[in-house]
Coordinates of C-alpha atoms in Angstrom, one line a residue:
Chain A
M1 CA 47.8 105.8 92.2
A2 CA 48.7 109.3 91.3
K3 CA 45.9 110.6 93.4
T4 CA 47.0 108.8 96.6
L5 CA 50.7 109.9 96.0
L6 CA 49.6 113.5 95.8
A7 CA 47.4 113.2 98.8
T8 CA 50.1 112.0 101.2
V9 CA 53.0 114.4 101.5
R10 CA 55.2 112.5 104.0
P11 CA 56.7 114.5 106.8
E12 CA 60.4 114.9 107.1
R13 CA 62.2 113.1 109.9
A14 CA 65.5 113.3 111.7
G15 CA 67.5 110.5 113.3
T16 CA 69.9 110.7 116.2
P17 CA 72.8 108.4 115.7
V18 CA 74.0 106.9 119.0
D19 CA 77.7 106.8 119.7
A20 CA 79.2 103.5 118.7
A21 CA 80.5 102.9 122.2
K22 CA 77.1 102.9 123.7
F23 CA 75.7 99.8 121.9
G24 CA 77.1 96.3 122.1
I25 CA 79.1 94.8 119.3
V26 CA 80.1 96.5 116.1
Q27 CA 82.9 94.1 115.3
K28 CA 83.0 90.7 117.0
R29 CA 86.0 88.4 117.0
L30 CA 85.4 85.0 115.5
S31 CA 85.3 82.0 117.8
T32 CA 88.4 79.8 118.1
W33 CA 86.6 77.1 116.2
E34 CA 85.8 79.5 113.3
N35 CA 89.4 80.7 113.3
V36 CA 90.7 77.1 113.1
W37 CA 88.2 76.2 110.4
N38 CA 89.3 79.2 108.4
Q39 CA 92.8 77.8 107.9
A40 CA 92.9 76.3 104.4
W41 CA 95.8 74.1 105.2
L42 CA 94.0 72.5 108.1
R43 CA 91.0 71.7 106.0
K44 CA 93.2 70.2 103.4
L45 CA 95.1 68.2 106.0
L46 CA 91.8 66.8 107.1
I47 CA 91.0 65.7 103.6
L48 CA 94.4 64.0 103.4
I49 CA 93.9 62.2 106.7
A50 CA 90.5 61.0 105.5
L51 CA 92.0 59.7 102.2
A52 CA 94.8 57.9 104.0
A53 CA 92.2 56.3 106.3
I54 CA 90.1 55.1 103.4
W55 CA 93.2 53.7 101.7
E56 CA 94.2 51.9 104.9
I57 CA 90.8 50.3 105.3
Y58 CA 90.5 49.3 101.7
G59 CA 94.0 47.9 101.6
R60 CA 93.3 45.7 104.6
A61 CA 90.0 44.6 103.1
V62 CA 91.6 43.5 99.9
N63 CA 94.4 41.9 101.8
N64 CA 96.7 41.5 98.9
Q65 CA 100.1 43.2 99.0
L66 CA 100.5 42.8 95.2
I67 CA 97.4 44.8 94.4
V68 CA 96.8 47.4 97.0
P69 CA 99.2 47.5 100.0
P70 CA 97.6 49.4 102.9
F71 CA 98.7 52.9 103.7
S72 CA 100.7 51.7 106.7
D73 CA 102.8 49.3 104.6
T74 CA 103.4 52.0 102.0
I75 CA 104.6 54.4 104.7
K76 CA 106.8 51.7 106.2
A77 CA 108.4 51.1 102.8
F78 CA 108.7 54.9 102.3
F79 CA 110.6 55.4 105.5
A80 CA 112.7 52.2 105.0
S81 CA 113.7 53.5 101.6
I82 CA 114.6 56.9 103.0
A83 CA 116.6 55.2 105.7
D84 CA 118.7 53.2 103.4
G85 CA 119.3 56.3 101.2
E86 CA 117.9 54.8 98.0
L87 CA 114.8 57.0 97.7
P88 CA 116.6 60.3 98.5
A89 CA 119.3 59.5 95.9
K90 CA 116.6 58.8 93.2
V91 CA 114.7 61.9 94.1
W92 CA 117.9 64.0 93.9
T93 CA 118.6 62.6 90.5
S94 CA 115.1 63.5 89.3
I95 CA 115.2 67.0 90.9
K96 CA 118.6 67.8 89.3
V97 CA 117.3 66.9 85.8
L98 CA 114.0 68.7 86.5
S99 CA 115.5 71.9 87.8
F100 CA 117.9 72.1 84.8
G101 CA 115.0 71.5 82.3
Y102 CA 112.7 73.8 84.1
A103 CA 115.2 76.6 84.3
M104 CA 116.1 76.3 80.7
G105 CA 112.5 76.2 79.6
V106 CA 111.7 79.3 81.6
F107 CA 114.7 81.1 80.3
L108 CA 113.9 80.3 76.6
A109 CA 110.3 81.3 77.2
A110 CA 111.5 84.6 78.6
V111 CA 113.7 85.2 75.5
L112 CA 110.8 84.2 73.1
T113 CA 108.2 86.4 74.8
T114 CA 110.6 89.4 75.0
L115 CA 111.2 89.0 71.3
A116 CA 107.4 88.7 70.7
I117 CA 106.5 91.9 72.5
T118 CA 109.3 94.0 71.0
T119 CA 109.1 92.9 67.3
R120 CA 106.2 92.0 65.1
F121 CA 108.2 89.1 63.6
G122 CA 108.9 87.8 67.1
N123 CA 105.2 87.9 67.8
D124 CA 104.4 85.8 64.7
L125 CA 107.2 83.4 65.5
L126 CA 105.9 82.8 69.1
E127 CA 102.3 82.4 67.9
T128 CA 103.3 79.9 65.2
L129 CA 105.6 77.9 67.4
T130 CA 103.2 77.7 70.3
A131 CA 100.4 76.7 68.0
M132 CA 102.5 73.9 66.6
F133 CA 104.2 72.6 69.7
N134 CA 101.9 73.3 72.6
P135 CA 99.5 70.4 71.7
L136 CA 102.4 68.0 71.1
P137 CA 102.9 65.8 74.2
A138 CA 106.5 66.0 75.4
I139 CA 106.8 62.3 75.9
A140 CA 106.2 61.8 72.1
L141 CA 109.5 63.6 71.6
L142 CA 111.4 61.1 73.8
P143 CA 112.3 58.6 71.1
L144 CA 113.7 61.4 69.0
A145 CA 115.6 62.9 71.9
L146 CA 117.1 59.5 72.7
L147 CA 118.2 59.2 69.0
W148 CA 119.7 62.6 69.0
F149 CA 121.3 62.9 72.4
G150 CA 121.7 59.2 73.4
L151 CA 121.1 57.7 76.9
K152 CA 122.1 60.9 78.6
P153 CA 120.3 63.1 81.1
F154 CA 120.2 65.8 78.5
S155 CA 117.6 63.7 76.5
L156 CA 115.4 64.0 79.5
A157 CA 116.1 67.7 79.9
F158 CA 115.3 68.2 76.2
V159 CA 111.9 66.7 76.7
L160 CA 111.4 68.8 79.9
I161 CA 112.3 72.0 78.2
H162 CA 109.7 71.2 75.6
S163 CA 107.1 70.6 78.2
V164 CA 107.9 73.8 80.1
L165 CA 108.7 76.3 77.3
W166 CA 105.3 76.5 75.5
P167 CA 102.9 76.8 78.4
V168 CA 105.1 79.4 80.1
A169 CA 105.7 81.4 76.9
L170 CA 102.0 81.3 76.0
N171 CA 100.9 82.5 79.4
T172 CA 103.5 85.1 79.8
H173 CA 102.7 86.5 76.3
T174 CA 99.0 86.6 77.1
G175 CA 99.8 88.4 80.3
F176 CA 102.0 91.0 78.5
V177 CA 99.4 91.7 75.9
A178 CA 96.7 92.1 78.6
V179 CA 98.7 94.8 80.5
S180 CA 96.4 97.9 80.5
T181 CA 97.1 100.8 78.2
T182 CA 97.2 103.1 81.2
L183 CA 100.0 101.2 82.9
R184 CA 101.9 101.1 79.6
M185 CA 101.5 104.9 79.2
V186 CA 102.6 105.4 82.8
G187 CA 105.8 103.4 82.1
K188 CA 106.6 105.4 79.0
N189 CA 105.9 108.6 80.9
Y190 CA 108.7 107.7 83.3
G191 CA 111.0 107.5 80.4
L192 CA 111.3 103.7 80.6
R193 CA 112.3 101.9 77.4
G194 CA 113.4 98.5 76.2
V195 CA 114.5 96.0 78.9
G196 CA 113.8 98.4 81.8
Y197 CA 110.3 98.8 80.6
V198 CA 109.8 95.0 80.3
A199 CA 111.4 94.3 83.7
K200 CA 109.8 97.2 85.7
I201 CA 106.4 97.5 84.1
L202 CA 105.4 94.5 82.0
I203 CA 106.7 91.6 84.1
P204 CA 105.2 92.8 87.4
A205 CA 101.9 93.9 85.7
A206 CA 101.6 90.5 84.0
F207 CA 102.8 88.5 87.0
P208 CA 99.5 86.8 87.7
S209 CA 99.6 85.2 84.2
I210 CA 103.3 84.5 84.4
L211 CA 102.9 82.7 87.7
A212 CA 100.0 80.7 86.3
G213 CA 102.3 79.7 83.4
L214 CA 105.1 78.8 85.8
K215 CA 102.7 76.6 87.8
L216 CA 101.4 74.9 84.6
G217 CA 104.9 74.4 83.3
W218 CA 106.0 72.9 86.6
A219 CA 103.0 70.4 86.6
F220 CA 103.8 69.5 83.0
A221 CA 107.5 69.1 83.7
W222 CA 107.0 66.9 86.8
R223 CA 104.6 64.6 85.0
T224 CA 106.7 64.4 81.9
L225 CA 109.8 63.6 83.9
I226 CA 108.3 60.7 85.8
A227 CA 106.7 59.3 82.6
A228 CA 110.0 59.7 80.7
E229 CA 111.9 57.9 83.4
L230 CA 109.5 55.1 83.3
V231 CA 110.1 54.7 79.6
F232 CA 113.7 55.8 79.6
G233 CA 114.8 53.7 82.6
V234 CA 118.3 54.0 83.9
T235 CA 120.9 56.3 82.4
T236 CA 124.5 56.6 83.6
G237 CA 124.6 55.5 87.2
G238 CA 121.4 55.7 89.3
G239 CA 118.1 56.5 87.7
G240 CA 115.4 58.8 89.0
L241 CA 112.1 58.4 90.8
G242 CA 110.4 56.9 87.8
W243 CA 113.1 54.3 87.6
F244 CA 112.6 53.5 91.3
I245 CA 109.0 52.7 90.5
V246 CA 109.8 50.5 87.5
E247 CA 112.6 48.7 89.3
N248 CA 110.4 47.8 92.3
K249 CA 107.5 46.7 90.0
N250 CA 109.9 44.4 88.3
V251 CA 110.7 42.6 91.5
L252 CA 107.0 42.8 92.6
N253 CA 107.9 44.9 95.6
I254 CA 104.6 46.7 95.4
P255 CA 104.7 48.7 98.7
Y256 CA 107.9 50.3 97.3
V257 CA 106.0 51.1 94.1
F258 CA 103.4 52.8 96.1
A259 CA 106.1 54.6 98.2
G260 CA 107.5 55.9 94.9
L261 CA 104.1 57.2 93.8
F262 CA 103.6 58.6 97.2
T263 CA 106.9 60.5 96.9
V264 CA 105.8 61.9 93.5
I265 CA 102.6 63.2 95.1
L266 CA 104.4 64.6 98.2
I267 CA 106.8 66.6 96.1
G268 CA 103.9 67.8 93.9
L269 CA 102.0 68.9 97.0
F270 CA 105.0 70.6 98.5
V271 CA 105.8 72.6 95.4
E272 CA 102.2 73.6 94.8
N273 CA 101.2 74.4 98.4
V274 CA 104.5 75.7 99.9
I275 CA 106.6 77.1 97.1
F276 CA 104.1 78.5 94.7
R277 CA 101.7 79.5 97.5
T278 CA 104.4 81.5 99.3
I279 CA 105.3 83.2 96.1
E280 CA 101.6 84.0 95.4
Q281 CA 101.0 85.4 98.9
R282 CA 104.1 87.6 98.8
T283 CA 103.3 88.9 95.4
I284 CA 99.9 89.0 93.6
R285 CA 97.8 88.5 96.7
R286 CA 99.6 91.2 98.6
W287 CA 99.2 93.5 95.6
G288 CA 95.5 92.8 95.3
M289 CA 96.0 91.3 91.8
A290 CA 94.4 88.0 92.9
S291 CA 91.7 87.3 95.4
Chain B
M1 CA 88.1 139.2 82.9
A2 CA 91.4 140.2 84.3
T3 CA 92.0 136.8 85.8
I4 CA 95.3 136.1 84.2
A5 CA 96.6 139.5 85.0
A6 CA 95.9 138.8 88.7
N7 CA 97.4 135.4 88.7
L8 CA 100.3 136.2 86.5
P9 CA 101.3 139.8 86.9
D10 CA 104.3 139.3 84.7
I11 CA 102.6 137.7 81.8
G12 CA 103.9 140.2 79.3
L13 CA 107.5 139.3 80.3
T14 CA 107.4 135.5 80.3
K15 CA 107.5 133.4 77.3
P16 CA 105.0 130.6 76.8
L17 CA 106.1 127.4 78.4
L18 CA 104.2 125.2 75.9
S19 CA 103.2 126.3 72.5
V20 CA 100.9 124.2 70.4
S21 CA 100.5 125.5 66.8
G22 CA 98.3 124.2 64.1
V23 CA 98.1 120.7 65.4
T24 CA 96.1 118.2 63.4
L25 CA 95.9 114.8 65.0
Q26 CA 94.8 111.7 63.2
Y27 CA 94.7 108.1 64.3
K28 CA 93.7 104.9 62.5
T29 CA 91.1 102.5 63.7
R30 CA 90.5 99.2 62.0
D31 CA 88.8 100.6 59.0
H32 CA 88.9 104.4 59.3
E33 CA 91.3 107.2 59.6
V34 CA 89.9 109.5 62.3
T35 CA 90.8 113.1 62.6
A36 CA 90.7 113.9 66.3
T37 CA 91.7 117.6 66.2
Y38 CA 92.1 120.0 63.3
R39 CA 94.7 122.8 63.4
V40 CA 94.4 123.5 67.1
G41 CA 96.7 126.1 68.5
F42 CA 97.2 127.5 72.0
E43 CA 99.9 128.6 74.4
V44 CA 100.4 127.8 78.1
Y45 CA 102.3 130.2 80.3
P46 CA 104.1 129.3 83.5
S47 CA 101.8 128.7 86.5
E48 CA 98.7 128.7 84.4
R49 CA 95.9 126.3 85.1
Y50 CA 95.0 125.7 81.5
V51 CA 91.8 123.8 81.0
V52 CA 90.9 122.1 77.7
L53 CA 87.1 121.8 77.6
G54 CA 84.9 120.1 75.1
P55 CA 82.2 117.5 74.6
S56 CA 83.0 113.8 74.4
G57 CA 84.7 113.0 71.2
C58 CA 86.3 116.4 70.6
G59 CA 89.8 115.0 70.7
K60 CA 90.8 116.7 73.9
S61 CA 92.3 113.6 75.4
T62 CA 94.1 112.8 72.2
L63 CA 95.4 116.4 72.2
L64 CA 96.7 115.9 75.7
K65 CA 98.4 112.6 74.7
A66 CA 100.1 114.4 71.9
V67 CA 101.5 116.9 74.4
G68 CA 102.5 113.9 76.5
G69 CA 104.4 112.7 73.4
Y70 CA 102.4 109.5 72.9
L71 CA 101.5 110.4 69.4
T72 CA 102.9 112.7 66.7
P73 CA 100.8 115.4 65.0
T74 CA 100.2 114.9 61.3
E75 CA 100.4 118.6 61.0
G76 CA 101.7 121.4 63.2
S77 CA 104.0 121.3 66.1
I78 CA 104.1 121.1 69.9
R79 CA 107.0 122.8 71.6
L80 CA 108.0 122.7 75.3
H81 CA 110.5 125.3 76.2
G82 CA 111.0 125.8 72.5
A83 CA 112.0 122.2 71.8
I84 CA 109.7 119.9 69.8
V85 CA 108.0 117.2 71.8
K86 CA 108.9 113.9 70.3
Q87 CA 108.4 111.2 72.9
P88 CA 106.9 110.7 76.4
G89 CA 109.1 112.0 79.1
A90 CA 109.2 112.7 82.8
D91 CA 109.2 116.5 82.2
R92 CA 105.5 116.1 81.3
M93 CA 104.0 113.9 84.0
M94 CA 100.5 112.7 83.3
V95 CA 97.7 111.9 85.7
F96 CA 95.1 109.7 84.1
Q97 CA 91.4 109.2 84.7
E98 CA 91.7 105.5 85.4
F99 CA 92.3 104.2 88.9
D100 CA 94.6 101.5 87.7
Q101 CA 97.3 104.0 86.8
L102 CA 99.1 103.2 90.1
L103 CA 101.5 100.3 90.0
P104 CA 99.7 97.7 92.1
W105 CA 102.9 96.0 93.1
K106 CA 104.2 99.1 94.8
T107 CA 103.1 100.8 98.0
V108 CA 101.9 104.4 97.9
K109 CA 105.4 105.6 98.9
Q110 CA 107.1 103.3 96.4
N111 CA 104.7 104.5 93.7
V112 CA 105.7 108.1 94.3
I113 CA 109.4 107.3 94.6
F114 CA 109.6 105.1 91.5
P115 CA 109.5 107.8 88.8
L116 CA 112.0 109.8 90.8
L117 CA 114.5 106.9 90.7
S118 CA 113.8 105.5 87.3
S119 CA 114.2 108.9 85.6
G120 CA 117.3 109.7 87.6
T121 CA 115.8 112.8 89.1
L122 CA 116.8 112.0 92.7
R123 CA 118.2 109.0 94.4
G124 CA 118.2 107.3 97.8
K125 CA 117.3 109.4 100.8
A126 CA 116.5 112.5 98.8
A127 CA 114.0 110.7 96.7
E128 CA 112.3 109.2 99.7
E129 CA 112.1 112.6 101.4
R130 CA 110.7 114.3 98.4
A131 CA 108.1 111.5 98.0
L132 CA 107.0 111.7 101.7
D133 CA 106.8 115.4 101.3
Y134 CA 104.3 115.2 98.5
I135 CA 102.4 112.3 100.1
E136 CA 101.9 114.6 103.0
K137 CA 100.7 117.4 100.7
V138 CA 97.9 115.2 99.5
N139 CA 97.2 114.0 103.1
L140 CA 98.1 110.4 102.7
T141 CA 101.0 110.1 105.1
K142 CA 99.0 107.5 107.1
F143 CA 98.7 105.3 104.0
A144 CA 102.3 105.6 102.8
D145 CA 103.1 102.0 103.3
T146 CA 99.8 100.5 102.0
Y147 CA 99.2 99.0 98.6
P148 CA 97.0 100.8 96.2
H149 CA 94.2 98.1 96.1
T150 CA 93.3 99.0 99.7
L151 CA 92.7 102.7 98.8
S152 CA 89.5 104.3 97.6
G153 CA 89.2 105.9 94.2
G154 CA 89.8 109.4 95.5
M155 CA 92.8 108.3 97.4
K156 CA 94.3 106.6 94.4
Q157 CA 93.9 109.8 92.3
R158 CA 95.6 111.7 95.1
V159 CA 98.5 109.3 95.0
A160 CA 98.7 109.8 91.2
I161 CA 98.7 113.5 91.7
A162 CA 101.4 113.3 94.4
R163 CA 103.5 111.0 92.1
A164 CA 103.2 113.5 89.2
M165 CA 103.9 116.5 91.3
A166 CA 106.9 115.0 93.2
M167 CA 108.7 114.9 89.8
E168 CA 108.2 118.7 89.8
P169 CA 107.7 118.5 86.0
A170 CA 107.7 121.4 83.7
I171 CA 104.1 120.9 83.1
L172 CA 101.5 118.6 84.7
L173 CA 99.1 116.9 82.2
M174 CA 95.8 115.9 83.7
D175 CA 93.4 113.8 81.7
E176 CA 90.0 114.0 83.4
P177 CA 91.6 112.9 86.7
F178 CA 88.3 113.3 88.7
A179 CA 85.9 112.1 86.1
A180 CA 85.5 108.6 87.6
L181 CA 84.9 110.0 91.2
D182 CA 81.6 110.6 92.9
A183 CA 80.3 114.1 92.9
L184 CA 81.2 114.9 96.5
T185 CA 84.8 113.5 96.3
R186 CA 85.2 115.2 93.0
R187 CA 84.4 118.6 94.5
K188 CA 86.7 118.0 97.4
M189 CA 89.5 117.0 95.1
Q190 CA 89.1 120.1 93.0
D191 CA 89.5 122.3 96.1
E192 CA 92.6 120.2 97.2
L193 CA 94.1 120.6 93.8
L194 CA 93.7 124.4 94.0
E195 CA 95.3 124.4 97.5
L196 CA 98.3 122.5 96.1
W197 CA 98.5 125.1 93.3
D198 CA 98.5 127.9 95.9
E199 CA 101.5 126.1 97.5
T200 CA 103.6 125.3 94.5
R201 CA 102.2 127.2 91.6
F202 CA 102.7 124.4 89.1
T203 CA 101.7 124.7 85.5
M204 CA 99.1 122.3 84.3
I205 CA 96.9 121.4 81.4
F206 CA 93.6 119.9 82.7
V207 CA 91.3 118.2 80.3
T208 CA 87.6 117.8 81.3
H209 CA 84.2 117.7 79.8
S210 CA 82.6 119.2 82.8
I211 CA 81.9 122.9 82.4
V212 CA 81.7 123.6 86.2
E213 CA 84.9 121.7 86.8
A214 CA 86.6 123.7 84.1
I215 CA 85.6 127.0 85.6
R216 CA 86.5 126.0 89.2
V217 CA 89.8 124.5 88.4
G218 CA 91.1 126.5 85.5
S219 CA 92.5 130.0 85.2
R220 CA 92.1 129.9 81.4
I221 CA 89.8 127.7 79.4
L222 CA 90.1 126.5 75.8
L223 CA 86.8 125.5 74.3
L224 CA 86.9 122.8 71.5
S225 CA 84.2 122.0 69.1
P226 CA 83.2 118.4 68.7
H227 CA 84.5 116.0 66.1
P228 CA 87.1 116.9 65.0
G229 CA 88.2 119.3 67.7
Q230 CA 88.8 122.9 66.6
V231 CA 89.3 125.9 68.7
K232 CA 86.0 127.7 69.4
A233 CA 87.2 130.1 72.0
E234 CA 89.7 130.7 74.7
W235 CA 88.4 132.5 77.8
N236 CA 89.6 133.4 81.2
S237 CA 87.9 131.7 84.1
V238 CA 86.3 133.4 87.0
E239 CA 88.8 134.7 89.5
R240 CA 89.0 132.7 92.7
D241 CA 88.6 135.7 94.9
A242 CA 86.0 137.4 92.7
P243 CA 83.1 139.1 94.4
E244 CA 79.9 137.0 94.1
R245 CA 82.0 134.2 92.7
E246 CA 79.2 131.6 92.6
K247 CA 77.0 134.0 90.5
A248 CA 79.9 134.7 88.1
I249 CA 80.5 130.9 87.8
G250 CA 76.9 130.4 86.9
A251 CA 77.0 133.1 84.3
L252 CA 80.2 131.8 82.7
E253 CA 78.7 128.3 82.8
T254 CA 75.7 129.5 80.8
R255 CA 77.9 131.3 78.4
I256 CA 80.1 128.3 77.8
H257 CA 77.1 126.0 77.5
E258 CA 75.6 128.2 74.8
M259 CA 78.9 128.4 72.9
L260 CA 79.5 124.7 73.0
F261 CA 76.0 123.4 72.4
A262 CA 74.5 126.3 70.4
D263 CA 75.3 124.5 67.1
T264 CA 72.5 122.0 66.7
V265 CA 70.9 119.2 68.5
E266 CA 72.2 117.0 65.7
T267 CA 75.8 116.7 66.8
E268 CA 74.5 115.5 70.2
I269 CA 72.6 112.7 68.5
V270 CA 75.5 111.8 66.2
N271 CA 77.8 111.5 69.2
G272 CA 75.4 110.0 71.6

């Protein structure tokens, strides 16, 4: 081997790069079809349409309104219920309780995590509390909440706070801890201390984790709320979306039960794909903190 | 070796800007207390390009962080304008080695403005003008409104330099700012830094482990011994307009290399 290598000294060579304008395509625009197919929402919409079609066909095959009403009947019930104002009223009741519980949960999580990163005791407190309460299903607290606060919306809110607080606190704290030493030093270098340091350096730097926590908290809260309403039933005046489902099940109005579930899904999709996605695109995606 | 005299004709008249005397730095790891530097002393005069040079693990970065106010010496003192350095502050802007030192949620311009605003140095229009001025100095005007993640490593470091210089700090602290760059970019950045110095005559401490970089960038070089860092020598660098500069650089490089690595091969193995 060594002999052959020594024997052949390869000559040098020079290339002559051609001006880019002289040869065809360097960058080619994607075709219309490729552009269309690149839209995530369109692909997802297609999945939804396919699912609705399968549902419709299966419902017609079963041909029993009490077991699986077809998609078309569900939609009819959905619009009828919107038209007579019942569904919007129930949704509004649910959303009110939900936003209160969610906001309180996020606020408490912010307080706890701020304590946790500023003091060692706060850190121990947060770690212990999240370890204790995070695995505890919120719905398991409902009997206690009813005992303490009675048949009031606050009982629901209490359970919601519980379901939001721990995942949000845990994620935010993990995010804070993971902020790079360099960024921390940069913040200190600017003379930032205390709240200013948390607000201007830690929160934006940990924003991917915080957002993940908020999403998780939202999913937990929404599920807990519907479940709690199913158990909890009606409070003062009109109940929420969960109650709408129970009520219609009791009178065997199954298309309306499906319409209720459909609404739960719609709201879930809206929050996930419109609200959180918009926040994500304007923040962490734009900043290159998420791909 | 009349470099300093050429760069700073009034050296006899000025007082040192920064004086570090007998500084011992220790930090604790999980199971050891490590002495990073032992009784290191030096002085930096206005408009000096002061380079701290030493092999990996000689505590030079730790020393710079102490000047930055991030850690307190166990012995000795660090004084800036005669006042003891106690905590980090915007009068000692740092440029780090890591590319993630820019705030990813701010554009290039916002990154440069941010310290000006948050330290209360300037506000509103004045802050923006100052920022754009320094962004132009590092040739990034075209990229003022882009986010850092779209920039190359060299560009990010230029933003970090612009950000630090826009504060017009008493002293600029550079912690191996070009170490993570490729050789070509690194060489270019060194030249650009010197051009900036020609314009504004800032004072800086520049930490590096590259002998060539130390000679090219610095006007005065402090050589530290490894583990814990102690002063081995303090020399003047080759003048930038010296005749046969490349040759002089080569000679000084050999001299420094002999001084730093003359000890034994042993330390190399221990550190490696």
